[in-house]
Every structure is written in C-alpha cells, then in structure tokens.
GROMACS .gro file of C-alpha atoms in nm:
model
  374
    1UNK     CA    1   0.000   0.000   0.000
    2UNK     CA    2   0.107   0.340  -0.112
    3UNK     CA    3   0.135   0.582   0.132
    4UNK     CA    4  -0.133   0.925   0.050
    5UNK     CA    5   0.007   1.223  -0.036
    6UNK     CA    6   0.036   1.523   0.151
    7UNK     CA    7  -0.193   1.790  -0.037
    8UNK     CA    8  -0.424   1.483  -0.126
    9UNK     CA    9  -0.811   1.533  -0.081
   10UNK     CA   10  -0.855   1.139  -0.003
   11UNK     CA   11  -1.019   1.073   0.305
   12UNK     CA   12  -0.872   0.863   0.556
   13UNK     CA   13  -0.986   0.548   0.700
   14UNK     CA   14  -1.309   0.582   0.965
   15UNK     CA   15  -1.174   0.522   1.306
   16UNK     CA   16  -0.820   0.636   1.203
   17UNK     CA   17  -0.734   0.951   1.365
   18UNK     CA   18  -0.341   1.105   1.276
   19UNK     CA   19  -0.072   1.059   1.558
   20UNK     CA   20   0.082   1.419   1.692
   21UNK     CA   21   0.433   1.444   1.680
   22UNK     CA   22   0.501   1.474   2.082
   23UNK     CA   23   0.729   1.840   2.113
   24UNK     CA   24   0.989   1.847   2.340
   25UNK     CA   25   0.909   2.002   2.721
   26UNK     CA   26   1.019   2.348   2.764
   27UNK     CA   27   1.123   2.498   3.082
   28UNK     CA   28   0.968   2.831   3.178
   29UNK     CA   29   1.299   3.016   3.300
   30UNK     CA   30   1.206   3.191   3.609
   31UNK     CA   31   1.440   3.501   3.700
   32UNK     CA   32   1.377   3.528   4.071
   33UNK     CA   33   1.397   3.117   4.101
   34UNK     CA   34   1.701   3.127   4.210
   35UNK     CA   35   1.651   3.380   4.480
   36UNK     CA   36   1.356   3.261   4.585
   37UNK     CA   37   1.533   2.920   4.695
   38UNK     CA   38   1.854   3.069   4.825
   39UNK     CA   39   1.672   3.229   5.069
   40UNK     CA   40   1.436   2.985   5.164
   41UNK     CA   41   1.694   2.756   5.240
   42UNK     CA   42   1.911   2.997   5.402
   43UNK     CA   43   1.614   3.059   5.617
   44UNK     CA   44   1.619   2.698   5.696
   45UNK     CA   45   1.954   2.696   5.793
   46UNK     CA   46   1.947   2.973   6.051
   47UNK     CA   47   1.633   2.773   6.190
   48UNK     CA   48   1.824   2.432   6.259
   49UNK     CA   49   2.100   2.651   6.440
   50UNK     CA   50   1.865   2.791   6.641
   51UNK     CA   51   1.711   2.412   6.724
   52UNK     CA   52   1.441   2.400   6.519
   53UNK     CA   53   1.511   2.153   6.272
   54UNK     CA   54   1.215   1.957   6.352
   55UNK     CA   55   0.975   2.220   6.208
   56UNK     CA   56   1.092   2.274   5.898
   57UNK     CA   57   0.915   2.106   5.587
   58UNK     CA   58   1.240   1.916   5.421
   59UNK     CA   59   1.079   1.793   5.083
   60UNK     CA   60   1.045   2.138   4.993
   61UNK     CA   61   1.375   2.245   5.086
   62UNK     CA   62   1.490   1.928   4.897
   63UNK     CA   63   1.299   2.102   4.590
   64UNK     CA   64   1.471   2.407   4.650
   65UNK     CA   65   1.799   2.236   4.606
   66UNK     CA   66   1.699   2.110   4.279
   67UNK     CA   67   1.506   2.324   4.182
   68UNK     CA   68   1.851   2.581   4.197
   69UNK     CA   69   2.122   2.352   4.078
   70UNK     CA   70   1.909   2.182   3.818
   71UNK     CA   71   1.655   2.404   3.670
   72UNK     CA   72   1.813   2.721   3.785
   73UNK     CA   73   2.152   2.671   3.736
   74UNK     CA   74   2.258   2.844   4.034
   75UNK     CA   75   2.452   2.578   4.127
   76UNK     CA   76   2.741   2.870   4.265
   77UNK     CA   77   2.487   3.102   4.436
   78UNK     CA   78   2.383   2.790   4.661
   79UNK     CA   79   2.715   2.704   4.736
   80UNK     CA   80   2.799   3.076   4.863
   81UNK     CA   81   2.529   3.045   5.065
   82UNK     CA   82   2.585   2.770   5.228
   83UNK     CA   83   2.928   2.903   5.315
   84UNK     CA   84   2.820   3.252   5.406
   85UNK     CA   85   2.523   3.097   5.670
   86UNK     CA   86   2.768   2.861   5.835
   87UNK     CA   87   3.010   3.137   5.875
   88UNK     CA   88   2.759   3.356   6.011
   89UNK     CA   89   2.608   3.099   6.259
   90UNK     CA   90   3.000   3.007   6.388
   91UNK     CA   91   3.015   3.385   6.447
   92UNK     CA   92   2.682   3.432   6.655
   93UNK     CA   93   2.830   3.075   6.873
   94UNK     CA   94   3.159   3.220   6.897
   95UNK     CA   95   2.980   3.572   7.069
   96UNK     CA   96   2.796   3.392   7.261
   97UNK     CA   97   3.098   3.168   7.460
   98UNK     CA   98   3.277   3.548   7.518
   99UNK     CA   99   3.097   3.571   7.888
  100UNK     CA  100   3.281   3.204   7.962
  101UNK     CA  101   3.650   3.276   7.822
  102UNK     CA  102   3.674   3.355   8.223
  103UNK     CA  103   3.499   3.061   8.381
  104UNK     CA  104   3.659   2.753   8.532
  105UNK     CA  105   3.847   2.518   8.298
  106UNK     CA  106   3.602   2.245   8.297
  107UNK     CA  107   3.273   2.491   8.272
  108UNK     CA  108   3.487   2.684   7.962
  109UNK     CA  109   3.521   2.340   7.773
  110UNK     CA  110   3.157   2.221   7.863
  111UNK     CA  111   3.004   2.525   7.684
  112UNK     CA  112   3.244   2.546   7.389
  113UNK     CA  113   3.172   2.133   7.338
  114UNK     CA  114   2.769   2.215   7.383
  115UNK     CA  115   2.846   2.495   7.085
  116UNK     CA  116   3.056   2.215   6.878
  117UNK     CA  117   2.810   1.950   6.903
  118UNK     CA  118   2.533   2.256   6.756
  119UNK     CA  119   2.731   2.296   6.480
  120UNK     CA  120   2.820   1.973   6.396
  121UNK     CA  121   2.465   1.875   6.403
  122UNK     CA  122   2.363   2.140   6.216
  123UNK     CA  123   2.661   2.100   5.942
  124UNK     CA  124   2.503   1.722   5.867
  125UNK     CA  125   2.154   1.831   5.869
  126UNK     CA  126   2.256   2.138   5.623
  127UNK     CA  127   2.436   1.856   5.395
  128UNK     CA  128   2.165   1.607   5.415
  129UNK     CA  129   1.931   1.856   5.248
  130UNK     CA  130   2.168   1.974   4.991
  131UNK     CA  131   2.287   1.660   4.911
  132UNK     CA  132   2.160   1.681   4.545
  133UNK     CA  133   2.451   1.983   4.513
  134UNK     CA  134   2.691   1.780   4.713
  135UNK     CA  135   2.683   1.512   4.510
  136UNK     CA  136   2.675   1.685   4.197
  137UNK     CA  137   2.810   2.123   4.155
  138UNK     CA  138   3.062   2.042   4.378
  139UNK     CA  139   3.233   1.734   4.249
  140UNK     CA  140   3.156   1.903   3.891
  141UNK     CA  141   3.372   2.228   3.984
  142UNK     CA  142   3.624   2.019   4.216
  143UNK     CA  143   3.487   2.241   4.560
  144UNK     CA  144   3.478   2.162   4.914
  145UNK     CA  145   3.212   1.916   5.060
  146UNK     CA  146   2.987   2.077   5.248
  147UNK     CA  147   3.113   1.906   5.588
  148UNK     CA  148   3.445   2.039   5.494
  149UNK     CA  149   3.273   2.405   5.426
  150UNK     CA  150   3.136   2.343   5.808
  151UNK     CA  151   3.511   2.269   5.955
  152UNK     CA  152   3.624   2.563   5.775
  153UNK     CA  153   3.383   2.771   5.950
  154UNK     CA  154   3.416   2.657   6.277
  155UNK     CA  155   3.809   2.707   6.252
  156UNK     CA  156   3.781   3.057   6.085
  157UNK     CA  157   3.535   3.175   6.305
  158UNK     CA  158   3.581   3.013   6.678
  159UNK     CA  159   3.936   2.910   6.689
  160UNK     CA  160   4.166   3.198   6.490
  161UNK     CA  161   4.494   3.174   6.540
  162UNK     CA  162   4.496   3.499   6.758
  163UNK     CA  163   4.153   3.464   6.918
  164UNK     CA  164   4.062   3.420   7.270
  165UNK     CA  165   3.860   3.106   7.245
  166UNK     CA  166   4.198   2.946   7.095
  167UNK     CA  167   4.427   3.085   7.363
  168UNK     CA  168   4.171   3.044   7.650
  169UNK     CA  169   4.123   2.635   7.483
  170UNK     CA  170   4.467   2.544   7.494
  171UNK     CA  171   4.564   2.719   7.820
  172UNK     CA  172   4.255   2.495   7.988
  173UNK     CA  173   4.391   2.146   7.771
  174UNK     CA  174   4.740   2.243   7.948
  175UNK     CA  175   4.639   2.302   8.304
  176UNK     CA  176   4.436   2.006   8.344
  177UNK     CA  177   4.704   1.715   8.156
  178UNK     CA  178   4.908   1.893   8.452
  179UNK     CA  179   4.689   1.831   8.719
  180UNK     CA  180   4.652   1.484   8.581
  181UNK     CA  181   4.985   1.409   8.572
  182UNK     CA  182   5.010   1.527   8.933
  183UNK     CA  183   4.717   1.305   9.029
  184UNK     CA  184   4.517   1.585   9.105
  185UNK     CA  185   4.238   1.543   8.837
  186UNK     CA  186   4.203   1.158   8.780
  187UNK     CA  187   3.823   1.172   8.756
  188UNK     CA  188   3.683   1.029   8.452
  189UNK     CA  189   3.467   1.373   8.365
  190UNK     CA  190   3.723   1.581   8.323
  191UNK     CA  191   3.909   1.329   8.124
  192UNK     CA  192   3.609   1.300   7.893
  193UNK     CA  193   3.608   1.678   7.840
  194UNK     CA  194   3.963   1.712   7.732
  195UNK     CA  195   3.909   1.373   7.501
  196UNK     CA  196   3.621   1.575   7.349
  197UNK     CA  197   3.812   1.888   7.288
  198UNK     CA  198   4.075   1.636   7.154
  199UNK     CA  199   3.837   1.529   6.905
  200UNK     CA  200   3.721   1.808   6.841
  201UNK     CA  201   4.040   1.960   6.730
  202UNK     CA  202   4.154   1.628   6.547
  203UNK     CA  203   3.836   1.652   6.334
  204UNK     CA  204   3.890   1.986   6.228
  205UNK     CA  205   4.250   1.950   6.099
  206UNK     CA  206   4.442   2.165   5.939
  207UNK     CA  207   4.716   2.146   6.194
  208UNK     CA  208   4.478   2.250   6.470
  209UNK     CA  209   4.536   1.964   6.717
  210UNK     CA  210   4.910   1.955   6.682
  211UNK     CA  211   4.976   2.325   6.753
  212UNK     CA  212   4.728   2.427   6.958
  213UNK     CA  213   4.749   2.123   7.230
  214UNK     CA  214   5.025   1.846   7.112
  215UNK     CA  215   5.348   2.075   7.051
  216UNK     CA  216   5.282   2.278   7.336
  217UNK     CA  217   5.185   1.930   7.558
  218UNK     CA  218   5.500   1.772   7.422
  219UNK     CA  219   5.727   2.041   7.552
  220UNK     CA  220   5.595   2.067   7.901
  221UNK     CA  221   5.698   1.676   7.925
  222UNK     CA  222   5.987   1.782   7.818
  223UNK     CA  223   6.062   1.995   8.069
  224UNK     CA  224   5.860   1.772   8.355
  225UNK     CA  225   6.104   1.478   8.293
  226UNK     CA  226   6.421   1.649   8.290
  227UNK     CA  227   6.347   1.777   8.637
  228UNK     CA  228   6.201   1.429   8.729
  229UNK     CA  229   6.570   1.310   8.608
  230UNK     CA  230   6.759   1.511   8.808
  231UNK     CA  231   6.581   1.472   9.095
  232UNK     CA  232   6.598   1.079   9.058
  233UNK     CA  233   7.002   1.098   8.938
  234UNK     CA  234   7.069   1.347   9.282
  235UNK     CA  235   6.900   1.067   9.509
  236UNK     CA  236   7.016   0.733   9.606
  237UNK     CA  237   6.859   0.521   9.384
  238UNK     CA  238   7.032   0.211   9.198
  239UNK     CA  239   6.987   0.205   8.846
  240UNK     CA  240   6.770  -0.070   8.825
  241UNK     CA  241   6.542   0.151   9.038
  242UNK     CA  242   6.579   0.425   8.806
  243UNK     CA  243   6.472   0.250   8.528
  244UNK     CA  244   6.197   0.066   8.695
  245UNK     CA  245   6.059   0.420   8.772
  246UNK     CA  246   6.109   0.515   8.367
  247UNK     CA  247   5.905   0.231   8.240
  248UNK     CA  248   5.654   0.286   8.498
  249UNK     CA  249   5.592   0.649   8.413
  250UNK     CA  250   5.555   0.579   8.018
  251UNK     CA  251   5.271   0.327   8.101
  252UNK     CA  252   5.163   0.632   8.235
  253UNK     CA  253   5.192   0.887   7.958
  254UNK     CA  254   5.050   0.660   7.714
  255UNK     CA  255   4.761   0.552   7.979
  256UNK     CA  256   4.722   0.978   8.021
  257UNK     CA  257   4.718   1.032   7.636
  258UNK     CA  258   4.516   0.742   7.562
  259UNK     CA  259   4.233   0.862   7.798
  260UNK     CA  260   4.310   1.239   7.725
  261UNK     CA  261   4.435   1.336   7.406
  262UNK     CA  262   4.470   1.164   7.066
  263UNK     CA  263   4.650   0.826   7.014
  264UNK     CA  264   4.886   0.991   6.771
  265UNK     CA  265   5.065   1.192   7.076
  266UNK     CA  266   5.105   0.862   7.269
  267UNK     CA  267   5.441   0.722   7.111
  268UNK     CA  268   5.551   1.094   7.075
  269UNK     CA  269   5.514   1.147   7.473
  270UNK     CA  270   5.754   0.850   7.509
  271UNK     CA  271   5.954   0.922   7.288
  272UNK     CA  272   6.037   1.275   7.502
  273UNK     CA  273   6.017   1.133   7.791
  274UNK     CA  274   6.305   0.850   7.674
  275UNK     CA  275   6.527   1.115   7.539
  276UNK     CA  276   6.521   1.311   7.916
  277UNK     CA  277   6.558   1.025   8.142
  278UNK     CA  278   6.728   0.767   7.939
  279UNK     CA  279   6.927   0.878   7.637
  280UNK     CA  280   7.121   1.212   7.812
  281UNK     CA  281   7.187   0.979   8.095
  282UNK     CA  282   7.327   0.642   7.920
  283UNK     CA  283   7.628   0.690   8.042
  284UNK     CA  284   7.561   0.709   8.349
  285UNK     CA  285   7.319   0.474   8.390
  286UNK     CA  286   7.520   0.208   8.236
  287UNK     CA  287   7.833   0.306   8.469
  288UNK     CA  288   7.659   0.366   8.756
  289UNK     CA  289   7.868   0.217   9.063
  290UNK     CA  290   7.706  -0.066   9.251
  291UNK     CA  291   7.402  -0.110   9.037
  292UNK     CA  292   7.507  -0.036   8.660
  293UNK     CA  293   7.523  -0.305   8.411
  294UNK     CA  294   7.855  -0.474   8.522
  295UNK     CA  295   7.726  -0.506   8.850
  296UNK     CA  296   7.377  -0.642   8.721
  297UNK     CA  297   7.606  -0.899   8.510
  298UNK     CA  298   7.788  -1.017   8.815
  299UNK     CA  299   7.505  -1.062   9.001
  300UNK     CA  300   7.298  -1.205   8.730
  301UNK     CA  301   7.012  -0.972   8.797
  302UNK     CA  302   6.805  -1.075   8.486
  303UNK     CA  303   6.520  -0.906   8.506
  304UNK     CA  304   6.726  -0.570   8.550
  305UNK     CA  305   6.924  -0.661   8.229
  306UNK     CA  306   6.619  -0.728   8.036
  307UNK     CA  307   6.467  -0.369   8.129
  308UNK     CA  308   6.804  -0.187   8.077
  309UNK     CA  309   6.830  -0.331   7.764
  310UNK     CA  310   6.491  -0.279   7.615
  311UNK     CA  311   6.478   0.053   7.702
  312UNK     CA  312   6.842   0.149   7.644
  313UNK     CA  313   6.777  -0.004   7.292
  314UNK     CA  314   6.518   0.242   7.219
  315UNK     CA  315   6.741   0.552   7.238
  316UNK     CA  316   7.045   0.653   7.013
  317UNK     CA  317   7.402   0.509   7.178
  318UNK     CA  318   7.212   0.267   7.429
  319UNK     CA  319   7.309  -0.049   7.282
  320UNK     CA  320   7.698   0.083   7.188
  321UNK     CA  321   7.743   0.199   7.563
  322UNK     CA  322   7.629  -0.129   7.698
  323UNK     CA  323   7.864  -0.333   7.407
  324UNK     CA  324   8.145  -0.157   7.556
  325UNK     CA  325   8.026  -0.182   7.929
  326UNK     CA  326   8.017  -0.530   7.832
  327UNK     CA  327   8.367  -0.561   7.639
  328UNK     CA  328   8.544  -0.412   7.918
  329UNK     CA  329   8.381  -0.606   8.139
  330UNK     CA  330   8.446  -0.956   7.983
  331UNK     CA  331   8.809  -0.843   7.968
  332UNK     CA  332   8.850  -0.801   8.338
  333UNK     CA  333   8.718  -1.161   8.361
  334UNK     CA  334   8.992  -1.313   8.069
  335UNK     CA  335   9.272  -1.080   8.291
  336UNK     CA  336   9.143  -1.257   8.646
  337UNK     CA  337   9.078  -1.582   8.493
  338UNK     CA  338   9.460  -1.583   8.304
  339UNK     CA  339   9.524  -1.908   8.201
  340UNK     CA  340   9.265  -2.104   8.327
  341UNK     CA  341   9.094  -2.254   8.051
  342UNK     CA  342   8.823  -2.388   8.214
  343UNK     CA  343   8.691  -2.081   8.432
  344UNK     CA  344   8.723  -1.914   8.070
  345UNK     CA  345   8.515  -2.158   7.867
  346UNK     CA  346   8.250  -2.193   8.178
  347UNK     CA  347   8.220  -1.800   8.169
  348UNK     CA  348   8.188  -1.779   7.803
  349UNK     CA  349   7.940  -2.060   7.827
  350UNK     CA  350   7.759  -1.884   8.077
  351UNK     CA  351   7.740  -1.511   7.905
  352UNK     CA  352   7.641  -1.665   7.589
  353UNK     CA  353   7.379  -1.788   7.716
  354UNK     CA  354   7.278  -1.475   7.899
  355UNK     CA  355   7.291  -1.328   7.594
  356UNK     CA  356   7.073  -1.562   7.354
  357UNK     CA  357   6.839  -1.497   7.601
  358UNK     CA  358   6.816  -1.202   7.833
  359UNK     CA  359   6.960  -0.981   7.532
  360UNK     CA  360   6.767  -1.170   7.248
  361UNK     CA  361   7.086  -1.244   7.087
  362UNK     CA  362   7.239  -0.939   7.023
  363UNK     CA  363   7.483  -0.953   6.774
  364UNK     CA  364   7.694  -0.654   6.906
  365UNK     CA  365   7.708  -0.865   7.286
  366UNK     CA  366   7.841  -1.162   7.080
  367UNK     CA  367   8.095  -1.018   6.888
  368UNK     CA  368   8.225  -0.843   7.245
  369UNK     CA  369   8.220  -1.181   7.404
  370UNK     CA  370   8.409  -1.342   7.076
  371UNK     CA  371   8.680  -1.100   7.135
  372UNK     CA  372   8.784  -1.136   7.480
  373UNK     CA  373   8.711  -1.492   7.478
  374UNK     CA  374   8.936  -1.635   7.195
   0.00000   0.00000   0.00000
C-alpha cells in the first residue's frame, strides 16, 4: 500500500485519527527562582542553628535544592550560601561563649563542646538537604564538601589563630594534663572533656590539634622529665630503680594520652620522655657504681638486664654503651681468669647464654664476648 500524499483530498480510513508528533518540554525560565530558593533555604539553615530543625518542611527544601542547581543553574549562588550561613552561625556561637573565656576550665570546655556539638549537628543536617549539590556542583567544579565548608567555619570563626577562644582552649587542655599528671584530676569527667576537645580539634584538621594542644603538651613533658631526672640521678637510687621508675611512668603517659588526648601523641610522649631520662643519661646509667650493668652482670640480675636493655635499645648510643660496658667487662674476667681454661670456657658458656636470652641475641654482645674470649 502506497502511502497518500500530503496535499491529497482522499479521506482517511473511519476510526483512524493522525498521531501528533510529541514536542519536546520546555522549561519556563524563572528570574527570581534562584533567589527565591537561596533564601528559603538559608532561612532553613538559621532555623536548625537555632534548634528548630524539627519544624521545617524538608521535601520542599529538597525542591529548592533542585530546583537551583538543576533548573536554575545556580549551582554557585547555593554554594555561597551555604558558606556565608555557616560562617555567620560560627560567628553568633563564637559571641555567645565570650561571657565564659573567664569561667573555670572544665565549665569553659563544657560550653564550647555544647556549641561544637550545635554545629556539627547542624553542618550534617545542612548537607543532608543539599545533598543533590553535594553530590553533583561540587564534584563538577572540584569544591569543598559541604562538611568540609562546616570545619572551615568553625576554625575561621571560633578558633583563629589569635583569638581568645583558641588561647583560653589550649591554656585549659594544658592546666588540666598537669593536674593529671600530678594526680590531682584523675576523675573520669574531666578526662572526657579534654578527650572531646581532643576530638574536636583532630576533626577539624588543618594542623589544629598539633599546635594548639600536642606541641605545646610535648614540651611541658619535656621539661617535667628532665626535672624528674635530676631529681631521681641526685638521690640514692640504683639504676635498676631508676629505670623501673622510667618504664613505669611511660605506662603512664601513654595511659594519660590514651584517655586524654589523641592516640597519635602517645608514642611521641615517650619518645620525650626517653630522650630526658634515658638517652642524656646512658652513660651514666650504664656506669653507675654498685648497680650499673657490670654489677647487674655479676650478680645475674636478669630481670634488671632485660629492662636496661629494652629501654636502652630504644634511644640513640644505648646499645653501643652497653657493648662496651660489656667488652670491658668480659676483659676483666679473661685478665682474672689468666690461664685457666676452664673458668674461661664456663664463663663464656655462661654469658652466651645470657645473651641468647636475656639480650635476644644481640649480635653486638656476641661479637664483644668473641673478642675477649678467643
């Protein structure tokens, strides 16, 4: 069947009507769209600072999102405003912990925490119902999330490098790891409120944890264990003693971190707190009359041995001053033994063994034993 021409006058079949060609949907472009939703959702916002986020009706804000990065286009205006309102709301929290910058340490971090958690729940809530942007303008132009938009504010506008929230923060974080250390302020609240500044800080980034509390923590240890040295060093305690007293109190700085501050700090602290008692001392230590390592040799004080040399090995010239403890040592015992073969072999026999096992083999020990023993 032929088909009928165009500008023919032949009926068609009864019952046949002629299909419509379907035309493509047109958007109505609507100027004040865009502005319209901006500022209903910044309206939004400022209400689920305030508390209110329960009232608000969120399948028209998620409309509004679309509606502006889809149909509008204003994909950018959105984003500024989401940036500008967080800002804004950081500033108003920021005003409003002022009358507290003078309270008591554990009051100060109670109300700047209650302000943290507000933003933080407000930040997710804000991203929930722009998630449509999230997910799409801002991987598109390669921009912040908007939880990272929500650190940045809280950063810029409570904690500014010269601002008193900052200074008044880590002064607080200070004072109380010192009155914990002193065993003045064990309790488990005012653990959990430095742990939650701690977090706090850590989740922010940007450096924020390290200078404002870890640096500053770090070289107060510093200075705490280099008194604590010379204090211990000036008394009459053995070396065994001494070092019995260092391991204990690094159990303790990573027990204090670990409850405190972030996990991060904890092999930092003992790593400071090594250098201070153990490495500047090594001579010393491993000298010491009466209790040093020759004397723990002779009186096969293993446990001592074991301690001096795990901890020894952890700092830089431990190991070399007890090889050469040890090598003078072992060459008093070939001069006293002379030429008696069989003291010599019994004593090799015997330090060998001590140091397969109490020194986990050290090559270093062997090769000092070889050499005075051949």
């Amino acid at each position: 069947m032929y088909p009928i021409p165009a500008d023919s006058t032949v009926q068609r079949p009864p019952g046949r009507r002629a299909t419509p060609r379907s035309q493509p949907f047109k958007r109505v472009a609507d100027p004040d769209l865009v502005v319209r939703s901006c500022l209903t959702l910044s309206s939004a916002f400022r209400q689920i600072y305030a508390g209110n986020a329960e009232d608000q009706n969120y399948e028209t804000l998620y409309r509004c999102t679309y509606n502006v990065v889809c149909v509008g286009h204003g994909g950018e205006a959105l984003y500024t405003q989401v940036a500008t309102t967080m800002a804004a709301e950081v500033e108003k929290l920021a005003g409003s912990l002022d009358s507290t910058t003078s309270a008591p340490d554990d009051q100060f971090l109670r109300e700047l925490l209650s302000r943290w958690k507000t933003h933080s729940n407000a930040v997710k809530m804000i991203r929930d119902v722009v998630i449509y942007m999230d997910r799409t303008f801002v991987l598109q132009r390669h921009k912040a999330p908007v939880c990272e938009l929500g650190l940045r504010a809280w950063n810029d506008g409570m904690l500014p490098p010269d601002g008193e929230v900052r200074r008044r923060l880590q002064t607080a974080l200070l004072e109380m790891a010192g009155r914990e250390r002193g065993g003045e302020a064990g309790d488990v609240p005012l653990c959990d409120l430095m742990a939650g500044a701690t977090k706090m800080l850590v989740e922010v980034g940007d450096g924020l944890y390290e200078e404002v509390i870890e640096a500053p923590f770090l070289a107060e240890t510093r200075q705490f264990y280099a008194s604590e040295s010379f204090q211990l060093l000036s008394s009459p305690c053995g070396c065994g003693e001494y070092l019995r007293t260092v391991e204990s109190m690094i159990d303790a700085e990573k027990a204090r971190v670990s409850r405190c501050l972030d996990a991060q700090t904890e092999e930092k602290v003992a790593a400071v707190l090594l250098t201070e008692m153990v490495e500047k001392n090594v001579a010393r230590l491993v000298g010491m009359e009466g209790s040093g390592l020759a004397s723990m040799l002779v009186d096969g004080r293993y446990w001592d041995l074991t301690r001096m040399h795990r901890l020894l090995g952890r700092v830089q010239g431990g190991v070399p001053a007890m090889r050469d403890c040890m090598n003078a040592h072992f060459q008093e015992i070939r001069n006293t033994a002379g030429d008696d073969e069989r003291l010599l072999s019994r004593e090799k026999e015997r330090y060998r063994e001590m140091i397969n096992g109490v020194f986990r083999g050290e090559v270093s020990f062997h090769a000092a034993l070889d050499s005075c023993f051949t």
